[in-house]
C-alpha positions as YAML, in Angstrom:
chain: A
units: angstrom
residues:
- id: 1
  name: MET
  ca: [-9.85, 142.90, -108.61]
- id: 2
  name: SER
  ca: [-7.03, 140.66, -107.43]
- id: 3
  name: PHE
  ca: [-6.49, 139.76, -103.79]
- id: 4
  name: TRP
  ca: [-3.19, 141.64, -103.68]
- id: 5
  name: SER
  ca: [-4.75, 144.76, -105.23]
- id: 6
  name: LEU
  ca: [-7.54, 144.57, -102.69]
- id: 7
  name: MET
  ca: [-5.03, 144.40, -99.85]
- id: 8
  name: MET
  ca: [-3.12, 147.38, -101.21]
- id: 9
  name: ALA
  ca: [-6.34, 149.36, -101.59]
- id: 10
  name: ASP
  ca: [-7.33, 148.59, -97.99]
- id: 11
  name: LEU
  ca: [-3.87, 149.48, -96.72]
- id: 12
  name: LYS
  ca: [-3.99, 152.79, -98.58]
- id: 13
  name: SER
  ca: [-7.42, 153.54, -97.12]
- id: 14
  name: ILE
  ca: [-6.13, 152.88, -93.62]
- id: 15
  name: VAL
  ca: [-2.98, 154.95, -93.96]
- id: 16
  name: THR
  ca: [-4.59, 157.92, -95.72]
- id: 17
  name: ASP
  ca: [-7.63, 158.12, -93.45]
- id: 18
  name: LYS
  ca: [-6.69, 160.50, -90.61]
- id: 19
  name: ALA
  ca: [-9.15, 159.06, -88.11]
- id: 20
  name: ILE
  ca: [-8.01, 155.48, -88.65]
- id: 21
  name: ALA
  ca: [-4.32, 156.34, -88.85]
- id: 22
  name: ILE
  ca: [-4.42, 158.35, -85.62]
- id: 23
  name: THR
  ca: [-6.38, 155.60, -83.86]
- id: 24
  name: LEU
  ca: [-4.09, 152.80, -84.98]
- id: 25
  name: PHE
  ca: [-0.61, 154.27, -85.17]
- id: 26
  name: GLY
  ca: [-1.02, 157.26, -82.84]
- id: 27
  name: GLY
  ca: [-3.21, 155.42, -80.33]
- id: 28
  name: VAL
  ca: [-0.89, 152.45, -79.95]
- id: 29
  name: LEU
  ca: [2.16, 154.66, -79.45]
- id: 30
  name: PHE
  ca: [0.31, 157.13, -77.24]
- id: 31
  name: TYR
  ca: [-1.06, 154.49, -74.86]
- id: 32
  name: SER
  ca: [2.29, 152.73, -74.62]
- id: 33
  name: VAL
  ca: [3.62, 155.86, -72.91]
- id: 34
  name: LEU
  ca: [0.55, 157.39, -71.31]
- id: 35
  name: TYR
  ca: [-0.86, 154.48, -69.35]
- id: 36
  name: PRO
  ca: [2.27, 153.22, -67.54]
- id: 37
  name: LEU
  ca: [3.51, 156.77, -66.86]
- id: 38
  name: PRO
  ca: [1.67, 157.36, -63.51]
- id: 39
  name: TYR
  ca: [2.91, 154.03, -62.15]
- id: 40
  name: LEU
  ca: [6.59, 154.20, -63.01]
- id: 41
  name: ASN
  ca: [7.49, 154.68, -59.34]
- id: 42
  name: GLU
  ca: [5.97, 151.24, -58.75]
- id: 43
  name: VAL
  ca: [5.31, 151.13, -54.97]
- id: 44
  name: PRO
  ca: [4.24, 154.24, -53.01]
- id: 45
  name: THR
  ca: [6.76, 154.98, -50.27]
- id: 46
  name: LYS
  ca: [7.41, 157.76, -47.75]
- id: 47
  name: GLN
  ca: [3.82, 158.92, -47.57]
- id: 48
  name: GLN
  ca: [3.37, 162.01, -45.41]
- id: 49
  name: ILE
  ca: [1.51, 161.53, -42.14]
- id: 50
  name: VAL
  ca: [0.98, 163.61, -39.00]
- id: 51
  name: VAL
  ca: [0.78, 162.35, -35.43]
- id: 52
  name: ILE
  ca: [-1.44, 163.39, -32.53]
- id: 53
  name: ASP
  ca: [0.53, 162.35, -29.47]
- id: 54
  name: GLY
  ca: [-1.78, 162.31, -26.45]
- id: 55
  name: ASP
  ca: [0.70, 160.49, -24.22]
- id: 56
  name: HIS
  ca: [4.03, 162.32, -24.60]
- id: 57
  name: SER
  ca: [5.88, 159.39, -23.06]
- id: 58
  name: SER
  ca: [9.17, 157.81, -24.01]
- id: 59
  name: LEU
  ca: [7.30, 154.94, -25.66]
- id: 60
  name: SER
  ca: [5.08, 157.23, -27.74]
- id: 61
  name: ARG
  ca: [8.12, 159.16, -28.94]
- id: 62
  name: GLN
  ca: [9.82, 155.91, -29.84]
- id: 63
  name: LEU
  ca: [6.70, 154.88, -31.77]
- id: 64
  name: ILE
  ca: [6.84, 158.15, -33.73]
- id: 65
  name: ARG
  ca: [10.53, 157.61, -34.52]
- id: 66
  name: HIS
  ca: [9.79, 154.11, -35.77]
- id: 67
  name: ALA
  ca: [6.99, 155.45, -37.95]
- id: 68
  name: ASP
  ca: [9.32, 158.06, -39.42]
- id: 69
  name: ALA
  ca: [11.94, 155.36, -40.07]
- id: 70
  name: SER
  ca: [9.41, 153.15, -41.85]
- id: 71
  name: PRO
  ca: [10.00, 152.97, -45.65]
- id: 72
  name: LYS
  ca: [6.31, 153.63, -46.25]
- id: 73
  name: LEU
  ca: [5.86, 156.64, -43.93]
- id: 74
  name: ASP
  ca: [7.24, 160.13, -43.43]
- id: 75
  name: VAL
  ca: [6.16, 161.95, -40.27]
- id: 76
  name: VAL
  ca: [5.83, 165.59, -41.34]
- id: 77
  name: GLY
  ca: [4.36, 167.04, -38.16]
- id: 78
  name: GLN
  ca: [2.89, 166.55, -34.72]
- id: 79
  name: LEU
  ca: [-0.49, 168.13, -33.98]
- id: 80
  name: THR
  ca: [-2.72, 168.43, -30.95]
- id: 81
  name: THR
  ca: [-6.21, 167.61, -32.26]
- id: 82
  name: ILE
  ca: [-7.83, 165.30, -34.82]
- id: 83
  name: ASP
  ca: [-9.52, 168.31, -36.44]
- id: 84
  name: GLN
  ca: [-6.12, 169.77, -37.27]
- id: 85
  name: ALA
  ca: [-5.01, 166.43, -38.71]
- id: 86
  name: GLN
  ca: [-8.12, 166.23, -40.87]
- id: 87
  name: GLN
  ca: [-7.40, 169.73, -42.18]
- id: 88
  name: TRP
  ca: [-3.86, 168.65, -43.11]
- id: 89
  name: VAL
  ca: [-5.25, 165.63, -44.97]
- id: 90
  name: ALA
  ca: [-7.95, 167.71, -46.68]
- id: 91
  name: SER
  ca: [-5.39, 170.29, -47.83]
- id: 92
  name: GLY
  ca: [-3.01, 167.62, -49.13]
- id: 93
  name: LYS
  ca: [-0.21, 168.39, -46.67]
- id: 94
  name: ALA
  ca: [-0.49, 164.83, -45.36]
- id: 95
  name: HIS
  ca: [-2.11, 161.61, -46.57]
- id: 96
  name: GLY
  ca: [-2.90, 160.17, -43.15]
- id: 97
  name: PHE
  ca: [-2.58, 160.53, -39.40]
- id: 98
  name: MET
  ca: [-2.06, 158.42, -36.31]
- id: 99
  name: VAL
  ca: [-3.55, 159.09, -32.88]
- id: 100
  name: ILE
  ca: [-1.63, 157.91, -29.82]
- id: 101
  name: PRO
  ca: [-4.08, 157.88, -26.88]
- id: 102
  name: GLU
  ca: [-3.40, 159.18, -23.38]
- id: 103
  name: ASN
  ca: [-1.80, 156.73, -20.95]
- id: 104
  name: PHE
  ca: [-0.49, 154.73, -23.91]
- id: 105
  name: ARG
  ca: [2.70, 153.62, -22.17]
- id: 106
  name: ARG
  ca: [1.09, 153.05, -18.76]
- id: 107
  name: ASP
  ca: [-1.71, 150.87, -20.15]
- id: 108
  name: LEU
  ca: [0.71, 148.80, -22.18]
- id: 109
  name: ILE
  ca: [2.91, 148.16, -19.16]
- id: 110
  name: ARG
  ca: [-0.19, 147.16, -17.19]
- id: 111
  name: GLN
  ca: [-1.06, 144.79, -20.07]
- id: 112
  name: LYS
  ca: [-4.26, 146.66, -20.86]
- id: 113
  name: GLY
  ca: [-5.53, 146.88, -24.40]
- id: 114
  name: VAL
  ca: [-4.51, 150.05, -26.24]
- id: 115
  name: THR
  ca: [-6.03, 151.34, -29.46]
- id: 116
  name: LEU
  ca: [-3.93, 153.27, -31.99]
- id: 117
  name: ALA
  ca: [-6.28, 155.15, -34.29]
- id: 118
  name: TYR
  ca: [-5.40, 155.62, -37.96]
- id: 119
  name: GLY
  ca: [-7.01, 157.92, -40.50]
- id: 120
  name: GLY
  ca: [-6.36, 158.96, -44.07]
- id: 121
  name: ASP
  ca: [-7.62, 159.90, -47.49]
- id: 122
  name: ALA
  ca: [-8.99, 156.69, -49.03]
- id: 123
  name: ASN
  ca: [-9.61, 158.32, -52.42]
- id: 124
  name: TYR
  ca: [-6.11, 157.27, -53.45]
- id: 125
  name: PHE
  ca: [-6.22, 153.60, -52.60]
- id: 126
  name: LEU
  ca: [-2.54, 152.87, -53.26]
- id: 127
  name: ILE
  ca: [-1.43, 155.73, -51.00]
- id: 128
  name: TYR
  ca: [-4.02, 154.88, -48.39]
- id: 129
  name: SER
  ca: [-3.04, 151.21, -48.33]
- id: 130
  name: ALA
  ca: [0.63, 152.20, -47.98]
- id: 131
  name: VAL
  ca: [-0.18, 154.49, -45.04]
- id: 132
  name: VAL
  ca: [-2.36, 151.92, -43.27]
- id: 133
  name: GLU
  ca: [0.12, 149.12, -43.90]
- id: 134
  name: GLY
  ca: [2.99, 151.21, -42.56]
- id: 135
  name: LEU
  ca: [1.07, 152.32, -39.46]
- id: 136
  name: MET
  ca: [-0.10, 148.78, -38.70]
- id: 137
  name: SER
  ca: [3.44, 147.50, -38.98]
- id: 138
  name: VAL
  ca: [4.67, 150.20, -36.60]
- id: 139
  name: GLY
  ca: [1.87, 149.45, -34.12]
- id: 140
  name: ILE
  ca: [2.59, 145.71, -34.15]
- id: 141
  name: ASP
  ca: [6.30, 146.36, -33.62]
- id: 142
  name: ALA
  ca: [5.50, 148.62, -30.64]
- id: 143
  name: GLY
  ca: [3.39, 145.89, -29.07]
- id: 144
  name: LYS
  ca: [6.16, 143.34, -29.56]
- id: 145
  name: TYR
  ca: [8.66, 145.74, -28.01]
- id: 146
  name: VAL
  ca: [6.60, 146.05, -24.84]
- id: 147
  name: GLN
  ca: [6.03, 142.30, -24.70]
- id: 148
  name: PHE
  ca: [9.74, 141.73, -25.20]
- id: 149
  name: ASN
  ca: [10.71, 143.98, -22.29]
- id: 150
  name: GLY
  ca: [7.96, 142.53, -20.09]
- id: 151
  name: LEU
  ca: [9.11, 138.95, -20.63]
- id: 152
  name: LEU
  ca: [12.73, 139.91, -20.03]
- id: 153
  name: ALA
  ca: [11.72, 141.56, -16.74]
- id: 154
  name: ARG
  ca: [10.10, 138.28, -15.67]
- id: 155
  name: GLY
  ca: [13.37, 136.44, -16.07]
- id: 156
  name: SER
  ca: [13.02, 134.88, -19.51]
- id: 157
  name: SER
  ca: [16.10, 134.70, -21.69]
- id: 158
  name: ALA
  ca: [16.33, 136.93, -24.77]
- id: 159
  name: LYS
  ca: [16.51, 133.86, -27.03]
- id: 160
  name: GLN
  ca: [13.41, 132.33, -25.48]
- id: 161
  name: VAL
  ca: [11.54, 135.65, -25.72]
- id: 162
  name: LYS
  ca: [12.34, 136.01, -29.41]
- id: 163
  name: HIS
  ca: [11.15, 132.47, -30.01]
- id: 164
  name: ASP
  ca: [7.92, 133.08, -28.10]
- id: 165
  name: LEU
  ca: [7.15, 136.32, -29.94]
- id: 166
  name: GLU
  ca: [8.00, 134.98, -33.38]
- id: 167
  name: PRO
  ca: [7.40, 131.21, -33.33]
- id: 168
  name: ILE
  ca: [7.09, 131.19, -37.14]
- id: 169
  name: LYS
  ca: [9.43, 133.17, -39.39]
- id: 170
  name: LEU
  ca: [7.72, 134.04, -42.64]
- id: 171
  name: ASN
  ca: [9.95, 134.35, -45.72]
- id: 172
  name: SER
  ca: [7.68, 135.92, -48.34]
- id: 173
  name: VAL
  ca: [9.00, 135.76, -51.92]
- id: 174
  name: PRO
  ca: [6.72, 137.09, -54.70]
- id: 175
  name: ALA
  ca: [6.55, 134.53, -57.48]
- id: 176
  name: PHE
  ca: [5.12, 136.54, -60.39]
- id: 177
  name: ASN
  ca: [5.63, 140.20, -59.46]
- id: 178
  name: PRO
  ca: [9.01, 140.50, -57.73]
- id: 179
  name: SER
  ca: [8.83, 144.29, -57.35]
- id: 180
  name: LEU
  ca: [5.24, 144.14, -56.03]
- id: 181
  name: GLY
  ca: [4.66, 147.15, -58.29]
- id: 182
  name: TYR
  ca: [1.53, 148.22, -60.10]
- id: 183
  name: THR
  ca: [3.18, 148.47, -63.52]
- id: 184
  name: PRO
  ca: [4.18, 144.80, -63.94]
- id: 185
  name: TYR
  ca: [0.82, 143.81, -62.55]
- id: 186
  name: VAL
  ca: [-1.53, 145.78, -64.76]
- id: 187
  name: VAL
  ca: [0.39, 146.93, -67.86]
- id: 188
  name: PRO
  ca: [0.56, 143.56, -69.73]
- id: 189
  name: GLY
  ca: [-3.21, 143.10, -69.61]
- id: 190
  name: VAL
  ca: [-4.05, 146.71, -70.39]
- id: 191
  name: LEU
  ca: [-1.75, 146.83, -73.42]
- id: 192
  name: LEU
  ca: [-3.47, 143.75, -74.86]
- id: 193
  name: LEU
  ca: [-6.80, 145.49, -74.36]
- id: 194
  name: VAL
  ca: [-5.45, 148.59, -76.15]
- id: 195
  name: LEU
  ca: [-4.48, 146.41, -79.13]
- id: 196
  name: HIS
  ca: [-7.93, 144.84, -79.14]
- id: 197
  name: GLN
  ca: [-9.85, 148.10, -78.89]
- id: 198
  name: THR
  ca: [-7.83, 150.08, -81.44]
- id: 199
  name: LEU
  ca: [-8.06, 147.27, -83.98]
- id: 200
  name: LEU
  ca: [-11.84, 147.07, -83.58]
- id: 201
  name: ILE
  ca: [-12.17, 150.86, -83.84]
- id: 202
  name: GLY
  ca: [-9.98, 151.03, -86.94]
- id: 203
  name: ALA
  ca: [-11.85, 148.24, -88.70]
- id: 204
  name: GLY
  ca: [-15.15, 149.72, -87.59]
- id: 205
  name: ILE
  ca: [-14.40, 153.19, -88.96]
- id: 206
  name: LEU
  ca: [-13.09, 151.75, -92.22]
- id: 207
  name: GLY
  ca: [-16.19, 149.64, -92.84]
- id: 208
  name: ALA
  ca: [-18.70, 152.19, -91.60]
- id: 209
  name: GLY
  ca: [-17.25, 154.81, -93.94]
- id: 210
  name: GLN
  ca: [-17.49, 152.51, -96.98]
- id: 211
  name: TRP
  ca: [-20.87, 150.84, -96.75]
- id: 212
  name: GLY
  ca: [-23.43, 152.41, -99.06]
- id: 213
  name: ARG
  ca: [-20.81, 154.21, -101.16]
- id: 214
  name: GLU
  ca: [-19.06, 153.49, -104.42]
- id: 215
  name: GLY
  ca: [-15.52, 152.19, -104.19]
- id: 216
  name: TYR
  ca: [-13.03, 149.40, -104.73]
- id: 217
  name: TRP
  ca: [-14.68, 147.28, -102.05]
- id: 218
  name: GLN
  ca: [-17.65, 146.70, -104.37]
- id: 219
  name: GLN
  ca: [-15.40, 145.14, -106.99]
- id: 220
  name: ALA
  ca: [-14.73, 142.06, -104.85]
- id: 221
  name: SER
  ca: [-16.80, 139.32, -103.32]
- id: 222
  name: ALA
  ca: [-17.62, 139.38, -99.63]
- id: 223
  name: LEU
  ca: [-15.28, 136.47, -98.94]
- id: 224
  name: LYS
  ca: [-12.33, 138.07, -100.76]
- id: 225
  name: LEU
  ca: [-12.92, 141.44, -99.11]
- id: 226
  name: ILE
  ca: [-12.99, 139.88, -95.63]
- id: 227
  name: LEU
  ca: [-9.83, 137.86, -96.21]
- id: 228
  name: ALA
  ca: [-7.96, 140.84, -97.63]
- id: 229
  name: ARG
  ca: [-9.04, 143.16, -94.83]
- id: 230
  name: VAL
  ca: [-8.17, 140.64, -92.13]
- id: 231
  name: ALA
  ca: [-4.78, 140.08, -93.75]
- id: 232
  name: VAL
  ca: [-4.02, 143.82, -93.76]
- id: 233
  name: PHE
  ca: [-5.03, 144.40, -90.16]
- id: 234
  name: ALA
  ca: [-3.26, 141.21, -89.07]
- id: 235
  name: LEU
  ca: [-0.07, 142.40, -90.75]
- id: 236
  name: ILE
  ca: [-0.21, 145.83, -89.11]
- id: 237
  name: TYR
  ca: [-1.05, 144.44, -85.68]
- id: 238
  name: SER
  ca: [1.65, 141.83, -85.85]
- id: 239
  name: PHE
  ca: [4.14, 144.70, -85.60]
- id: 240
  name: PHE
  ca: [2.11, 146.45, -82.89]
- id: 241
  name: THR
  ca: [1.85, 143.25, -80.86]
- id: 242
  name: CYS
  ca: [5.59, 142.65, -81.12]
- id: 243
  name: PHE
  ca: [6.14, 146.21, -79.91]
- id: 244
  name: TYR
  ca: [3.81, 145.82, -76.92]
- id: 245
  name: VAL
  ca: [4.56, 142.25, -75.86]
- id: 246
  name: GLY
  ca: [8.27, 142.54, -76.65]
- id: 247
  name: PHE
  ca: [9.68, 146.02, -76.25]
- id: 248
  name: CYS
  ca: [7.15, 147.51, -73.80]
- id: 249
  name: ASN
  ca: [7.27, 144.53, -71.44]
- id: 250
  name: TYR
  ca: [11.06, 144.77, -71.41]
- id: 251
  name: TRP
  ca: [11.11, 148.56, -71.06]
- id: 252
  name: TYR
  ca: [8.67, 148.62, -68.12]
- id: 253
  name: GLY
  ca: [10.33, 145.71, -66.34]
- id: 254
  name: VAL
  ca: [7.42, 143.31, -66.64]
- id: 255
  name: SER
  ca: [8.15, 139.80, -65.43]
- id: 256
  name: VAL
  ca: [8.27, 137.52, -68.49]
- id: 257
  name: GLN
  ca: [8.38, 133.78, -67.90]
- id: 258
  name: GLY
  ca: [6.79, 132.39, -71.05]
- id: 259
  name: ASP
  ca: [8.42, 130.57, -73.93]
- id: 260
  name: LEU
  ca: [8.73, 132.83, -76.99]
- id: 261
  name: GLY
  ca: [7.41, 130.22, -79.41]
- id: 262
  name: GLN
  ca: [4.37, 129.50, -77.27]
- id: 263
  name: VAL
  ca: [3.66, 133.22, -76.82]
- id: 264
  name: VAL
  ca: [3.76, 133.80, -80.59]
- id: 265
  name: LEU
  ca: [1.59, 130.74, -81.16]
- id: 266
  name: PHE
  ca: [-0.94, 132.01, -78.64]
- id: 267
  name: LEU
  ca: [-1.11, 135.52, -80.14]
- id: 268
  name: VAL
  ca: [-1.79, 134.35, -83.71]
- id: 269
  name: PRO
  ca: [-5.49, 133.52, -83.14]
- id: 270
  name: PHE
  ca: [-5.85, 136.68, -81.04]
- id: 271
  name: ILE
  ca: [-4.85, 138.93, -83.92]
- id: 272
  name: LEU
  ca: [-6.86, 137.01, -86.52]
- id: 273
  name: CYS
  ca: [-9.92, 136.71, -84.28]
- id: 274
  name: THR
  ca: [-9.89, 140.41, -83.39]
- id: 275
  name: ALA
  ca: [-9.41, 141.42, -87.02]
- id: 276
  name: VAL
  ca: [-12.31, 139.33, -88.28]
- id: 277
  name: ALA
  ca: [-14.42, 140.50, -85.32]
- id: 278
  name: GLY
  ca: [-13.63, 144.07, -86.36]
- id: 279
  name: VAL
  ca: [-14.89, 143.40, -89.89]
- id: 280
  name: ALA
  ca: [-18.08, 141.89, -88.49]
- id: 281
  name: PHE
  ca: [-18.41, 144.79, -86.05]
- id: 282
  name: SER
  ca: [-18.10, 147.33, -88.86]
- id: 283
  name: CYS
  ca: [-21.21, 145.93, -90.56]
- id: 284
  name: LEU
  ca: [-23.33, 147.26, -87.68]
- id: 285
  name: PHE
  ca: [-22.63, 150.90, -88.54]
- id: 286
  name: THR
  ca: [-22.93, 153.32, -91.41]
- id: 287
  name: ARG
  ca: [-21.66, 156.34, -89.43]
- id: 288
  name: ARG
  ca: [-17.92, 156.63, -88.87]
- id: 289
  name: ASP
  ca: [-18.25, 158.14, -85.38]
- id: 290
  name: LEU
  ca: [-20.30, 155.34, -83.82]
- id: 291
  name: PRO
  ca: [-17.70, 152.51, -83.62]
- id: 292
  name: THR
  ca: [-15.38, 154.68, -81.50]
- id: 293
  name: GLN
  ca: [-18.16, 155.74, -79.14]
- id: 294
  name: VAL
  ca: [-19.46, 152.20, -78.64]
- id: 295
  name: LEU
  ca: [-16.02, 150.69, -78.04]
- id: 296
  name: LEU
  ca: [-14.97, 153.42, -75.62]
- id: 297
  name: LEU
  ca: [-18.12, 152.74, -73.60]
- id: 298
  name: ILE
  ca: [-17.46, 149.00, -73.31]
- id: 299
  name: SER
  ca: [-13.70, 149.27, -72.66]
- id: 300
  name: MET
  ca: [-14.00, 149.36, -68.88]
- id: 301
  name: PRO
  ca: [-16.51, 146.46, -68.67]
- id: 302
  name: ILE
  ca: [-14.14, 144.38, -70.83]
- id: 303
  name: LEU
  ca: [-11.26, 145.30, -68.53]
- id: 304
  name: PHE
  ca: [-13.20, 144.18, -65.46]
- id: 305
  name: VAL
  ca: [-14.50, 140.88, -66.88]
- id: 306
  name: SER
  ca: [-10.92, 140.05, -67.88]
- id: 307
  name: GLY
  ca: [-10.47, 139.20, -64.22]
- id: 308
  name: PHE
  ca: [-7.05, 140.65, -63.45]
- id: 309
  name: ILE
  ca: [-8.01, 143.95, -61.83]
- id: 310
  name: TRP
  ca: [-11.18, 142.74, -60.10]
- id: 311
  name: PRO
  ca: [-12.14, 139.24, -58.89]
- id: 312
  name: LEU
  ca: [-14.48, 137.46, -61.29]
- id: 313
  name: GLU
  ca: [-16.33, 136.05, -58.27]
- id: 314
  name: LEU
  ca: [-17.55, 139.58, -57.47]
- id: 315
  name: ILE
  ca: [-18.87, 140.18, -61.01]
- id: 316
  name: PRO
  ca: [-22.38, 138.95, -62.01]
- id: 317
  name: SER
  ca: [-22.12, 135.59, -63.76]
- id: 318
  name: PRO
  ca: [-24.06, 136.70, -66.90]
- id: 319
  name: LEU
  ca: [-21.47, 139.43, -67.50]
- id: 320
  name: VAL
  ca: [-18.62, 136.94, -67.08]
- id: 321
  name: TRP
  ca: [-20.26, 134.54, -69.56]
- id: 322
  name: LEU
  ca: [-20.91, 137.39, -72.00]
- id: 323
  name: GLY
  ca: [-17.29, 138.44, -71.69]
- id: 324
  name: GLN
  ca: [-16.18, 135.07, -73.04]
- id: 325
  name: LEU
  ca: [-17.42, 136.25, -76.46]
- id: 326
  name: VAL
  ca: [-14.84, 139.06, -76.46]
- id: 327
  name: PRO
  ca: [-11.44, 138.02, -77.89]
- id: 328
  name: ALA
  ca: [-9.54, 140.28, -75.48]
- id: 329
  name: VAL
  ca: [-10.90, 138.49, -72.40]
- id: 330
  name: SER
  ca: [-9.63, 135.01, -73.18]
- id: 331
  name: THR
  ca: [-6.41, 136.51, -74.59]
- id: 332
  name: ILE
  ca: [-5.63, 138.51, -71.46]
- id: 333
  name: GLN
  ca: [-6.41, 135.59, -69.17]
- id: 334
  name: GLY
  ca: [-4.34, 133.18, -71.23]
- id: 335
  name: MET
  ca: [-1.41, 135.52, -71.84]
- id: 336
  name: LEU
  ca: [-1.08, 136.54, -68.20]
- id: 337
  name: GLN
  ca: [-0.90, 132.89, -67.20]
- id: 338
  name: LEU
  ca: [1.42, 131.91, -70.04]
- id: 339
  name: ASN
  ca: [3.77, 134.88, -70.27]
- id: 340
  name: GLN
  ca: [3.72, 136.45, -66.82]
- id: 341
  name: MET
  ca: [3.07, 133.44, -64.56]
- id: 342
  name: GLY
  ca: [4.96, 130.78, -66.51]
- id: 343
  name: ALA
  ca: [1.99, 128.44, -66.96]
- id: 344
  name: SER
  ca: [2.43, 125.40, -69.16]
- id: 345
  name: TRP
  ca: [0.89, 125.27, -72.63]
- id: 346
  name: PRO
  ca: [-1.65, 122.53, -71.73]
- id: 347
  name: SER
  ca: [-3.00, 124.70, -68.91]
- id: 348
  name: VAL
  ca: [-3.81, 127.60, -71.29]
- id: 349
  name: VAL
  ca: [-4.59, 125.71, -74.48]
- id: 350
  name: HIS
  ca: [-8.34, 125.98, -73.87]
- id: 351
  name: PHE
  ca: [-8.03, 129.77, -74.23]
- id: 352
  name: TRP
  ca: [-6.23, 129.19, -77.54]
- id: 353
  name: TRP
  ca: [-9.00, 126.94, -78.84]
- id: 354
  name: GLN
  ca: [-11.57, 129.41, -77.59]
- id: 355
  name: LEU
  ca: [-9.97, 132.14, -79.73]
- id: 356
  name: TRP
  ca: [-10.06, 129.92, -82.81]
- id: 357
  name: GLY
  ca: [-13.72, 129.13, -82.07]
- id: 358
  name: LEU
  ca: [-14.52, 132.83, -81.73]
- id: 359
  name: ALA
  ca: [-12.66, 133.54, -84.97]
- id: 360
  name: SER
  ca: [-14.87, 130.99, -86.76]
- id: 361
  name: VAL
  ca: [-18.06, 132.47, -85.34]
- id: 362
  name: TYR
  ca: [-17.06, 136.05, -86.16]
- id: 363
  name: PHE
  ca: [-15.99, 135.00, -89.64]
- id: 364
  name: VAL
  ca: [-19.48, 133.67, -90.36]
- id: 365
  name: LEU
  ca: [-21.01, 136.86, -88.96]
- id: 366
  name: ALA
  ca: [-18.61, 138.99, -91.00]
- id: 367
  name: TYR
  ca: [-19.43, 137.07, -94.18]
- id: 368
  name: PHE
  ca: [-23.17, 137.58, -93.88]
- id: 369
  name: GLY
  ca: [-22.70, 141.16, -92.69]
- id: 370
  name: VAL
  ca: [-20.38, 142.19, -95.52]
- id: 371
  name: ARG
  ca: [-22.49, 140.42, -98.12]
- id: 372
  name: TYR
  ca: [-25.56, 142.25, -96.83]
- id: 373
  name: ARG
  ca: [-23.78, 145.60, -96.96]
- id: 374
  name: LEU
  ca: [-22.39, 144.99, -100.47]
- id: 375
  name: ASN
  ca: [-25.74, 143.86, -101.84]
- id: 376
  name: LYS
  ca: [-27.53, 146.75, -100.18]
- id: 377
  name: GLY
  ca: [-25.02, 149.33, -101.34]
...
């Protein structure tokens, strides 16, 4: 059987197999829409809060107005007790609350310490962080306002007071995520993981369904079968990768700072390494359902050891070392630095060599695995 005929036979098996076709073609398209969908609004703003005003002074009312004017907060009601506020949060009418204590204005004027209490539903960490950040900003501004008026009353000039209260002006400019949104932050890495997982699942199902049965795959040597299968998956995933790294990054407004040639050069070993790893992975199974189950179970650990949603310093070292054997890990780390952060090629080239090294290791494993399965079958 010629190499070309073997490739065509593999391609036909992939396209005509419903499980593989849905995983590859349907999965890639499905995840390109499903995953970014909840985060399209980028940054949570105007989160509903309620206020318990125990002071009812001019300063407390001004604090409430400032909170309502904050881009992160929306004051939807004023209550009398914390229990009522907790009921509002529990029922979903509000995501947080602020408690202004009694004698708030008097204690501030007397330069006594005042505590503004915040509360909220921490189950939704983005919403909770927006509420806390907004309330802290409002509280700090209220303190500065009182200090400002106090210093003016003591005879200081307005210019001197402003300088004393803000000796350093911070001009914060995000370098790699200008919108500070969740989508540009997490989508590039997750889409690479989707490519990795669907390719492994597709190759796993294809191999697991063939081992031990009669078919075209037994008419070729192990080496020719591996090369043909890797070539087919590499061809298919070249288009998928272009769709994800090109169109999806543009469509979702992901910051792209990498050179196109370097990005393509970096992705070549990723596709080849993952394809040959998929062939090796398929030799572990003779049931078509097992590759999907195993890979779904290890998806989240792979995501965490990739280091972009959770600090690697907080993950046990053995897991981080083990993760270096997964092609997606070095690919995500290298691509985020190269394409999203504008790193130079020399600073990411070790990831590139690591992928070629993994491809060599998995190729040896695939060769012995496929030869074993063909001889056994």
